[in-house]
């Protein structure tokens, strides 16, 4: 009798494991392939060889790149090289990516930048917020951009128990931001277990010097985050649920969900086209290829444009798609004056004139 009970329990456990594995494959879109959608007048950006996970562009056309991200579960083309912040002036006829010098005292050897966001204060001071994973831990670094010297002055490092697995950030003040946690746990094994079991425990946190609080939760894996041009709404990408959540921002900085846009791809970082207010999305058509890297069958890239996201029926169009022959693992797309930048998780970056 005891053996029959043990066999029965084993059978139930194996069935549950099999169901979770099948569900994970579906969340990763493991069977999806893309047809190429090419753009004219594009070239790979020299100097970006190991990813530009996030890009943020100032209103004056200066673009910041977060480069060299490393994660325990991800491939890297430069595993021993620290990350950095690059800048490109999109007003130049032939813009080049230049690495910004960072002030003394900041630990460059362990710099591992992820999501970034800029904030321009009332006195025109430009702050750059950077999600950092030194030794795979989680901090938010605040820098002051010194344009004349092409440098970043480090101002502050932020750590908090409500920021255990930070992915992306949107600055809303000189020391104020919303951030996504893509996992509830910080331990690598527990992160894997959380993803496998599809617990939906990830969240969005609001941070200020006086208050830190969870303002939205229940995401499968909260990822990219941005704010509408009128500052009334926050957009959050849930990468493994293939969704973009539109949340209304209140005066107390709390958020309430307004709508959810479902897509057929893994949505990563979100950018706003300043000329139209459209949302540009860097996407991963097939997440399994992204996490299980095979140079003979590399991860593909996809960029979507979402028009009228607040309407009942937003228009979703594919701006760019590639099977990995040119660009592998697109994570972000940003626009300035008919110039499109596409970054990747750990590969190259693309510059296009539209």
mmCIF file of C-alpha atoms in Angstrom:
data_model
loop_
_atom_site.group_PDB
_atom_site.id
_atom_site.type_symbol
_atom_site.label_atom_id
_atom_site.label_comp_id
_atom_site.label_asym_id
_atom_site.label_seq_id
_atom_site.Cartn_x
_atom_site.Cartn_y
_atom_site.Cartn_z
ATOM 1 C CA UNK A 1 0.000 0.000 0.000
ATOM 2 C CA UNK A 2 2.822 2.376 0.888
ATOM 3 C CA UNK A 3 4.551 1.744 -2.442
ATOM 4 C CA UNK A 4 1.334 2.420 -4.365
ATOM 5 C CA UNK A 5 0.872 5.701 -2.489
ATOM 6 C CA UNK A 6 4.466 6.715 -3.205
ATOM 7 C CA UNK A 7 4.074 5.880 -6.898
ATOM 8 C CA UNK A 8 0.847 7.835 -7.024
ATOM 9 C CA UNK A 9 2.451 10.893 -5.448
ATOM 10 C CA UNK A 10 5.418 10.595 -7.799
ATOM 11 C CA UNK A 11 3.083 10.424 -10.785
ATOM 12 C CA UNK A 12 1.212 13.556 -9.639
ATOM 13 C CA UNK A 13 4.501 15.410 -9.092
ATOM 14 C CA UNK A 14 5.806 14.445 -12.544
ATOM 15 C CA UNK A 15 2.528 15.503 -14.162
ATOM 16 C CA UNK A 16 2.689 18.891 -12.423
ATOM 17 C CA UNK A 17 6.318 19.355 -13.472
ATOM 18 C CA UNK A 18 5.436 18.491 -17.052
ATOM 19 C CA UNK A 19 2.530 20.949 -17.058
ATOM 20 C CA UNK A 20 4.750 23.736 -15.687
ATOM 21 C CA UNK A 21 7.424 22.991 -18.287
ATOM 22 C CA UNK A 22 4.890 23.160 -21.113
ATOM 23 C CA UNK A 23 3.507 26.410 -19.693
ATOM 24 C CA UNK A 24 7.019 27.880 -19.506
ATOM 25 C CA UNK A 25 7.684 26.983 -23.147
ATOM 26 C CA UNK A 26 4.471 28.796 -24.103
ATOM 27 C CA UNK A 27 5.462 31.847 -22.066
ATOM 28 C CA UNK A 28 8.857 31.827 -23.796
ATOM 29 C CA UNK A 29 7.220 31.498 -27.246
ATOM 30 C CA UNK A 30 9.710 28.664 -27.764
ATOM 31 C CA UNK A 31 8.370 27.677 -31.204
ATOM 32 C CA UNK A 32 7.941 31.158 -32.692
ATOM 33 C CA UNK A 33 9.891 32.333 -35.732
ATOM 34 C CA UNK A 34 9.786 35.759 -37.404
ATOM 35 C CA UNK A 35 9.756 36.934 -40.976
ATOM 36 C CA UNK A 36 12.220 39.717 -41.686
ATOM 37 C CA UNK A 37 11.001 43.287 -41.853
ATOM 38 C CA UNK A 38 13.967 45.299 -43.094
ATOM 39 C CA UNK A 39 14.658 49.014 -42.862
ATOM 40 C CA UNK A 40 16.723 51.049 -45.339
ATOM 41 C CA UNK A 41 19.738 53.116 -44.335
ATOM 42 C CA UNK A 42 20.778 51.047 -41.310
ATOM 43 C CA UNK A 43 24.192 50.105 -39.985
ATOM 44 C CA UNK A 44 25.593 48.479 -36.869
ATOM 45 C CA UNK A 45 27.052 50.951 -34.385
ATOM 46 C CA UNK A 46 30.805 50.700 -34.028
ATOM 47 C CA UNK A 47 31.988 50.140 -30.475
ATOM 48 C CA UNK A 48 28.926 48.232 -29.252
ATOM 49 C CA UNK A 49 29.823 44.553 -29.361
ATOM 50 C CA UNK A 50 28.309 43.107 -26.160
ATOM 51 C CA UNK A 51 24.832 44.585 -25.885
ATOM 52 C CA UNK A 52 23.086 47.900 -25.377
ATOM 53 C CA UNK A 53 20.236 46.738 -23.149
ATOM 54 C CA UNK A 54 18.631 50.149 -22.754
ATOM 55 C CA UNK A 55 18.732 53.513 -24.540
ATOM 56 C CA UNK A 56 17.390 56.895 -23.452
ATOM 57 C CA UNK A 57 17.471 60.027 -25.612
ATOM 58 C CA UNK A 58 17.370 63.606 -24.325
ATOM 59 C CA UNK A 59 15.152 66.179 -26.099
ATOM 60 C CA UNK A 60 18.318 67.722 -27.612
ATOM 61 C CA UNK A 61 19.259 64.470 -29.371
ATOM 62 C CA UNK A 62 21.934 63.137 -27.015
ATOM 63 C CA UNK A 63 21.415 59.383 -26.671
ATOM 64 C CA UNK A 64 22.668 57.325 -23.712
ATOM 65 C CA UNK A 65 23.377 53.589 -24.059
ATOM 66 C CA UNK A 66 23.608 51.096 -21.199
ATOM 67 C CA UNK A 67 26.183 48.550 -22.423
ATOM 68 C CA UNK A 68 27.738 45.293 -21.268
ATOM 69 C CA UNK A 69 24.991 43.805 -19.079
ATOM 70 C CA UNK A 70 25.842 40.438 -17.542
ATOM 71 C CA UNK A 71 23.421 38.065 -15.843
ATOM 72 C CA UNK A 72 24.058 34.516 -14.574
ATOM 73 C CA UNK A 73 21.480 33.056 -16.987
ATOM 74 C CA UNK A 74 22.508 35.028 -20.092
ATOM 75 C CA UNK A 75 25.159 34.664 -22.768
ATOM 76 C CA UNK A 76 27.847 37.354 -22.937
ATOM 77 C CA UNK A 77 30.247 38.229 -25.746
ATOM 78 C CA UNK A 78 32.546 40.062 -23.281
ATOM 79 C CA UNK A 79 32.213 38.258 -19.930
ATOM 80 C CA UNK A 80 35.332 39.830 -18.390
ATOM 81 C CA UNK A 81 34.773 43.432 -19.478
ATOM 82 C CA UNK A 82 32.899 45.816 -17.138
ATOM 83 C CA UNK A 83 29.833 47.598 -18.429
ATOM 84 C CA UNK A 84 29.615 51.280 -19.228
ATOM 85 C CA UNK A 85 27.535 54.195 -20.441
ATOM 86 C CA UNK A 86 27.990 55.386 -24.029
ATOM 87 C CA UNK A 87 26.655 58.570 -25.609
ATOM 88 C CA UNK A 88 25.834 59.481 -29.217
ATOM 89 C CA UNK A 89 24.889 62.915 -30.568
ATOM 90 C CA UNK A 90 22.127 62.252 -33.083
ATOM 91 C CA UNK A 91 22.423 65.775 -34.479
ATOM 92 C CA UNK A 92 25.778 64.941 -36.047
ATOM 93 C CA UNK A 93 25.917 63.884 -39.686
ATOM 94 C CA UNK A 94 27.779 60.679 -38.829
ATOM 95 C CA UNK A 95 27.155 60.132 -35.114
ATOM 96 C CA UNK A 96 29.562 57.946 -33.141
ATOM 97 C CA UNK A 97 29.134 56.202 -29.797
ATOM 98 C CA UNK A 98 31.593 57.517 -27.201
ATOM 99 C CA UNK A 99 32.070 56.116 -23.708
ATOM 100 C CA UNK A 100 31.391 58.614 -20.934
ATOM 101 C CA UNK A 101 34.007 59.051 -18.245
ATOM 102 C CA UNK A 102 32.693 58.372 -14.725
ATOM 103 C CA UNK A 103 33.958 60.288 -11.697
ATOM 104 C CA UNK A 104 36.601 58.904 -9.342
ATOM 105 C CA UNK A 105 35.393 56.904 -6.378
ATOM 106 C CA UNK A 106 32.798 54.943 -8.318
ATOM 107 C CA UNK A 107 33.565 51.220 -8.647
ATOM 108 C CA UNK A 108 33.995 50.817 -12.401
ATOM 109 C CA UNK A 109 35.303 47.254 -12.176
ATOM 110 C CA UNK A 110 31.928 45.942 -10.972
ATOM 111 C CA UNK A 111 29.747 48.293 -13.067
ATOM 112 C CA UNK A 112 26.962 46.179 -14.594
ATOM 113 C CA UNK A 113 24.326 48.600 -15.969
ATOM 114 C CA UNK A 114 20.814 47.521 -16.898
ATOM 115 C CA UNK A 115 17.828 49.898 -17.312
ATOM 116 C CA UNK A 116 18.457 53.654 -17.537
ATOM 117 C CA UNK A 117 16.411 56.850 -17.406
ATOM 118 C CA UNK A 118 17.148 60.570 -17.623
ATOM 119 C CA UNK A 119 15.569 63.446 -15.723
ATOM 120 C CA UNK A 120 15.975 67.154 -16.508
ATOM 121 C CA UNK A 121 15.499 69.407 -13.466
ATOM 122 C CA UNK A 122 14.031 72.928 -13.507
ATOM 123 C CA UNK A 123 17.562 74.381 -13.622
ATOM 124 C CA UNK A 124 18.363 72.209 -16.709
ATOM 125 C CA UNK A 125 20.563 69.828 -14.718
ATOM 126 C CA UNK A 126 20.493 66.397 -16.381
ATOM 127 C CA UNK A 127 20.423 63.358 -14.102
ATOM 128 C CA UNK A 128 21.043 59.835 -15.339
ATOM 129 C CA UNK A 129 19.537 56.989 -13.305
ATOM 130 C CA UNK A 130 21.135 53.573 -13.843
ATOM 131 C CA UNK A 131 20.016 50.176 -12.582
ATOM 132 C CA UNK A 132 23.269 48.473 -11.579
ATOM 133 C CA UNK A 133 24.064 44.853 -10.683
ATOM 134 C CA UNK A 134 27.530 44.925 -9.080
ATOM 135 C CA UNK A 135 28.472 41.298 -8.365
ATOM 136 C CA UNK A 136 24.863 40.499 -9.405
ATOM 137 C CA UNK A 137 23.404 42.571 -6.558
ATOM 138 C CA UNK A 138 20.840 45.368 -7.060
ATOM 139 C CA UNK A 139 21.400 49.106 -6.763
ATOM 140 C CA UNK A 140 20.217 52.275 -8.459
ATOM 141 C CA UNK A 141 22.956 54.781 -9.256
ATOM 142 C CA UNK A 142 22.245 58.483 -9.775
ATOM 143 C CA UNK A 143 24.685 60.504 -11.885
ATOM 144 C CA UNK A 144 24.839 64.132 -12.974
ATOM 145 C CA UNK A 145 25.624 64.492 -16.667
ATOM 146 C CA UNK A 146 28.350 67.053 -17.363
ATOM 147 C CA UNK A 147 27.998 67.709 -21.087
ATOM 148 C CA UNK A 148 31.047 69.916 -21.584
ATOM 149 C CA UNK A 149 33.320 67.194 -20.219
ATOM 150 C CA UNK A 150 31.398 64.212 -21.633
ATOM 151 C CA UNK A 151 31.364 62.750 -18.144
ATOM 152 C CA UNK A 152 29.113 61.480 -15.372
ATOM 153 C CA UNK A 153 29.473 62.664 -11.783
ATOM 154 C CA UNK A 154 28.297 59.956 -9.386
ATOM 155 C CA UNK A 155 25.947 61.396 -6.775
ATOM 156 C CA UNK A 156 24.256 58.541 -4.946
ATOM 157 C CA UNK A 157 23.846 54.767 -4.647
ATOM 158 C CA UNK A 158 20.400 53.530 -3.625
ATOM 159 C CA UNK A 159 19.720 50.117 -2.059
ATOM 160 C CA UNK A 160 16.414 49.052 -0.539
ATOM 161 C CA UNK A 161 14.681 45.849 0.539
ATOM 162 C CA UNK A 162 11.815 46.651 -1.849
ATOM 163 C CA UNK A 163 14.298 46.653 -4.748
ATOM 164 C CA UNK A 164 15.498 43.010 -4.716
ATOM 165 C CA UNK A 165 15.641 42.389 -8.482
ATOM 166 C CA UNK A 166 15.487 45.693 -10.331
ATOM 167 C CA UNK A 167 15.134 45.625 -14.104
ATOM 168 C CA UNK A 168 14.139 49.052 -15.391
ATOM 169 C CA UNK A 169 13.503 52.538 -14.099
ATOM 170 C CA UNK A 170 11.720 55.766 -15.023
ATOM 171 C CA UNK A 171 12.893 58.909 -13.258
ATOM 172 C CA UNK A 172 10.216 61.382 -12.124
ATOM 173 C CA UNK A 173 12.389 63.698 -10.003
ATOM 174 C CA UNK A 174 16.040 64.320 -9.075
ATOM 175 C CA UNK A 175 15.911 61.464 -6.525
ATOM 176 C CA UNK A 176 12.504 60.018 -7.384
ATOM 177 C CA UNK A 177 11.624 57.113 -9.649
ATOM 178 C CA UNK A 178 9.429 54.143 -10.433
ATOM 179 C CA UNK A 179 11.260 50.816 -10.842
ATOM 180 C CA UNK A 180 10.263 47.319 -11.904
ATOM 181 C CA UNK A 181 11.326 44.176 -10.074
ATOM 182 C CA UNK A 182 11.440 41.298 -12.556
ATOM 183 C CA UNK A 183 11.574 38.750 -9.711
ATOM 184 C CA UNK A 184 10.346 38.713 -6.122
ATOM 185 C CA UNK A 185 13.491 36.958 -4.893
ATOM 186 C CA UNK A 186 17.145 37.924 -5.288
ATOM 187 C CA UNK A 187 18.579 34.401 -4.880
ATOM 188 C CA UNK A 188 19.288 32.845 -8.329
ATOM 189 C CA UNK A 189 17.734 29.453 -7.523
ATOM 190 C CA UNK A 190 14.611 31.008 -6.027
ATOM 191 C CA UNK A 191 14.363 33.289 -9.073
ATOM 192 C CA UNK A 192 14.393 30.251 -11.348
ATOM 193 C CA UNK A 193 11.798 28.472 -9.189
ATOM 194 C CA UNK A 194 9.598 31.577 -9.141
ATOM 195 C CA UNK A 195 9.691 31.811 -12.942
ATOM 196 C CA UNK A 196 9.114 28.073 -13.394
ATOM 197 C CA UNK A 197 6.083 28.072 -11.068
ATOM 198 C CA UNK A 198 4.665 31.267 -12.645
ATOM 199 C CA UNK A 199 3.964 32.865 -9.277
ATOM 200 C CA UNK A 200 3.127 36.400 -10.524
ATOM 201 C CA UNK A 201 4.854 38.004 -7.538
ATOM 202 C CA UNK A 202 6.747 40.786 -9.330
ATOM 203 C CA UNK A 203 5.933 44.455 -8.920
ATOM 204 C CA UNK A 204 6.512 48.153 -9.500
ATOM 205 C CA UNK A 205 8.014 50.249 -6.693
ATOM 206 C CA UNK A 206 7.946 54.005 -6.197
ATOM 207 C CA UNK A 207 11.064 55.441 -4.562
ATOM 208 C CA UNK A 208 11.669 58.871 -3.046
ATOM 209 C CA UNK A 209 13.968 59.964 -0.197
ATOM 210 C CA UNK A 210 10.913 60.164 2.072
ATOM 211 C CA UNK A 211 8.824 57.208 0.917
ATOM 212 C CA UNK A 212 9.330 53.821 -0.707
ATOM 213 C CA UNK A 213 6.311 51.675 -1.544
ATOM 214 C CA UNK A 214 4.940 49.001 -3.860
ATOM 215 C CA UNK A 215 2.478 50.705 -6.207
ATOM 216 C CA UNK A 216 1.542 47.841 -8.558
ATOM 217 C CA UNK A 217 1.941 44.074 -8.293
ATOM 218 C CA UNK A 218 0.826 40.733 -9.666
ATOM 219 C CA UNK A 219 3.011 40.719 -12.787
ATOM 220 C CA UNK A 220 4.546 37.545 -14.187
ATOM 221 C CA UNK A 221 7.859 39.356 -14.802
ATOM 222 C CA UNK A 222 7.685 43.164 -14.767
ATOM 223 C CA UNK A 223 10.280 44.541 -17.163
ATOM 224 C CA UNK A 224 10.396 47.798 -19.154
ATOM 225 C CA UNK A 225 8.731 50.912 -17.745
ATOM 226 C CA UNK A 226 8.056 54.394 -19.105
ATOM 227 C CA UNK A 227 5.757 57.377 -18.694
ATOM 228 C CA UNK A 228 3.297 59.027 -21.074
ATOM 229 C CA UNK A 229 4.190 62.438 -22.558
ATOM 230 C CA UNK A 230 1.591 64.157 -20.346
ATOM 231 C CA UNK A 231 3.000 62.360 -17.244
ATOM 232 C CA UNK A 232 -0.441 60.969 -16.382
ATOM 233 C CA UNK A 233 0.170 57.303 -17.140
ATOM 234 C CA UNK A 234 2.848 54.705 -16.480
ATOM 235 C CA UNK A 235 3.440 51.917 -19.005
ATOM 236 C CA UNK A 236 4.807 48.568 -17.769
ATOM 237 C CA UNK A 237 5.938 45.646 -19.922
ATOM 238 C CA UNK A 238 5.251 42.174 -18.516
ATOM 239 C CA UNK A 239 7.724 40.194 -20.591
ATOM 240 C CA UNK A 240 6.616 36.600 -19.950
ATOM 241 C CA UNK A 241 2.903 37.453 -20.035
ATOM 242 C CA UNK A 242 3.355 39.235 -23.414
ATOM 243 C CA UNK A 243 1.511 42.291 -22.093
ATOM 244 C CA UNK A 244 1.827 46.033 -21.679
ATOM 245 C CA UNK A 245 -0.043 47.446 -18.693
ATOM 246 C CA UNK A 246 -1.302 51.026 -18.721
ATOM 247 C CA UNK A 247 -1.543 52.447 -15.195
ATOM 248 C CA UNK A 248 -2.924 55.789 -14.092
ATOM 249 C CA UNK A 249 -0.596 57.847 -11.898
ATOM 250 C CA UNK A 250 -2.135 59.671 -8.930
ATOM 251 C CA UNK A 251 -0.898 62.724 -6.987
ATOM 252 C CA UNK A 252 0.295 60.457 -4.140
ATOM 253 C CA UNK A 253 2.295 58.506 -6.795
ATOM 254 C CA UNK A 254 0.133 55.397 -6.415
ATOM 255 C CA UNK A 255 -0.887 53.588 -9.599
ATOM 256 C CA UNK A 256 -4.164 52.002 -10.663
ATOM 257 C CA UNK A 257 -4.500 49.754 -13.682
ATOM 258 C CA UNK A 258 -6.398 51.239 -16.593
ATOM 259 C CA UNK A 259 -5.975 48.595 -19.293
ATOM 260 C CA UNK A 260 -3.813 45.724 -20.546
ATOM 261 C CA UNK A 261 -2.613 45.331 -24.129
ATOM 262 C CA UNK A 262 -1.908 41.716 -25.096
ATOM 263 C CA UNK A 263 0.758 40.980 -27.711
ATOM 264 C CA UNK A 264 2.270 37.879 -29.344
ATOM 265 C CA UNK A 265 5.872 38.446 -28.297
ATOM 266 C CA UNK A 266 8.067 38.929 -25.221
ATOM 267 C CA UNK A 267 8.005 42.670 -24.557
ATOM 268 C CA UNK A 268 11.151 44.200 -23.072
ATOM 269 C CA UNK A 269 11.932 47.928 -22.843
ATOM 270 C CA UNK A 270 9.469 50.691 -23.733
ATOM 271 C CA UNK A 271 10.339 54.053 -25.288
ATOM 272 C CA UNK A 272 8.192 57.014 -26.282
ATOM 273 C CA UNK A 273 8.473 58.604 -29.721
ATOM 274 C CA UNK A 274 8.600 62.320 -28.782
ATOM 275 C CA UNK A 275 7.113 63.430 -32.098
ATOM 276 C CA UNK A 276 3.957 61.301 -31.853
ATOM 277 C CA UNK A 277 3.639 59.870 -28.344
ATOM 278 C CA UNK A 278 3.687 56.359 -29.847
ATOM 279 C CA UNK A 279 5.199 53.576 -27.764
ATOM 280 C CA UNK A 280 8.194 51.763 -29.272
ATOM 281 C CA UNK A 281 8.817 48.279 -27.915
ATOM 282 C CA UNK A 282 11.966 46.175 -28.095
ATOM 283 C CA UNK A 283 10.803 42.555 -28.253
ATOM 284 C CA UNK A 284 12.064 38.978 -28.143
ATOM 285 C CA UNK A 285 10.052 36.798 -30.543
ATOM 286 C CA UNK A 286 11.487 33.606 -29.040
ATOM 287 C CA UNK A 287 12.636 33.686 -25.432
ATOM 288 C CA UNK A 288 14.057 30.183 -25.426
ATOM 289 C CA UNK A 289 16.628 31.148 -28.059
ATOM 290 C CA UNK A 290 17.486 34.194 -25.956
ATOM 291 C CA UNK A 291 18.234 32.228 -22.789
ATOM 292 C CA UNK A 292 19.677 29.073 -24.413
ATOM 293 C CA UNK A 293 22.172 30.651 -26.800
ATOM 294 C CA UNK A 294 23.100 28.767 -29.977
ATOM 295 C CA UNK A 295 25.272 30.674 -32.478
ATOM 296 C CA UNK A 296 23.889 28.473 -35.272
ATOM 297 C CA UNK A 297 20.302 29.384 -34.330
ATOM 298 C CA UNK A 298 20.592 32.803 -32.637
ATOM 299 C CA UNK A 299 17.812 34.786 -30.985
ATOM 300 C CA UNK A 300 15.791 37.005 -33.297
ATOM 301 C CA UNK A 301 14.841 40.664 -32.959
ATOM 302 C CA UNK A 302 11.572 42.566 -33.262
ATOM 303 C CA UNK A 303 10.491 46.175 -32.786
ATOM 304 C CA UNK A 304 6.832 47.159 -32.496
ATOM 305 C CA UNK A 305 5.175 50.566 -32.698
ATOM 306 C CA UNK A 306 1.955 51.088 -30.714
ATOM 307 C CA UNK A 307 -0.191 54.013 -31.766
ATOM 308 C CA UNK A 308 -3.007 55.406 -29.587
ATOM 309 C CA UNK A 309 -2.271 53.063 -26.705
ATOM 310 C CA UNK A 310 -4.981 54.662 -24.564
ATOM 311 C CA UNK A 311 -7.716 53.979 -27.134
ATOM 312 C CA UNK A 312 -9.969 50.922 -27.208
ATOM 313 C CA UNK A 313 -8.143 49.510 -30.226
ATOM 314 C CA UNK A 314 -4.500 50.618 -30.400
ATOM 315 C CA UNK A 315 -2.709 50.083 -33.708
ATOM 316 C CA UNK A 316 0.271 47.721 -33.470
ATOM 317 C CA UNK A 317 2.745 47.561 -36.377
ATOM 318 C CA UNK A 318 6.071 45.804 -36.823
ATOM 319 C CA UNK A 319 8.796 48.363 -37.468
ATOM 320 C CA UNK A 320 11.702 45.938 -37.709
ATOM 321 C CA UNK A 321 12.253 42.187 -37.502
ATOM 322 C CA UNK A 322 15.328 40.040 -38.076
ATOM 323 C CA UNK A 323 16.074 36.345 -37.575
ATOM 324 C CA UNK A 324 19.361 37.031 -35.807
ATOM 325 C CA UNK A 325 21.504 37.273 -38.926
ATOM 326 C CA UNK A 326 22.014 41.008 -38.274
ATOM 327 C CA UNK A 327 20.741 41.729 -34.768
ATOM 328 C CA UNK A 328 20.272 39.247 -31.925
ATOM 329 C CA UNK A 329 17.983 39.750 -28.951
ATOM 330 C CA UNK A 330 16.548 43.251 -29.402
ATOM 331 C CA UNK A 331 15.664 44.795 -26.053
ATOM 332 C CA UNK A 332 14.945 48.462 -26.834
ATOM 333 C CA UNK A 333 14.138 50.870 -29.664
ATOM 334 C CA UNK A 334 14.306 54.658 -29.347
ATOM 335 C CA UNK A 335 13.506 57.401 -31.846
ATOM 336 C CA UNK A 336 14.725 60.952 -32.412
ATOM 337 C CA UNK A 337 14.028 63.081 -35.490
ATOM 338 C CA UNK A 338 13.473 60.116 -37.859
ATOM 339 C CA UNK A 339 16.517 58.336 -36.477
ATOM 340 C CA UNK A 340 15.937 54.939 -34.890
ATOM 341 C CA UNK A 341 18.273 53.215 -32.450
ATOM 342 C CA UNK A 342 17.794 49.529 -31.636
ATOM 343 C CA UNK A 343 19.699 47.952 -28.743
ATOM 344 C CA UNK A 344 20.102 44.337 -27.703
ATOM 345 C CA UNK A 345 20.505 42.352 -24.530
ATOM 346 C CA UNK A 346 24.019 41.103 -25.292
ATOM 347 C CA UNK A 347 24.736 41.574 -29.034
ATOM 348 C CA UNK A 348 25.144 44.695 -31.223
ATOM 349 C CA UNK A 349 23.129 47.907 -31.743
ATOM 350 C CA UNK A 350 21.604 49.313 -34.929
ATOM 351 C CA UNK A 351 21.342 52.906 -36.213
ATOM 352 C CA UNK A 352 18.721 53.637 -38.891
ATOM 353 C CA UNK A 353 17.727 56.807 -40.730
ATOM 354 C CA UNK A 354 14.055 56.583 -41.666
#
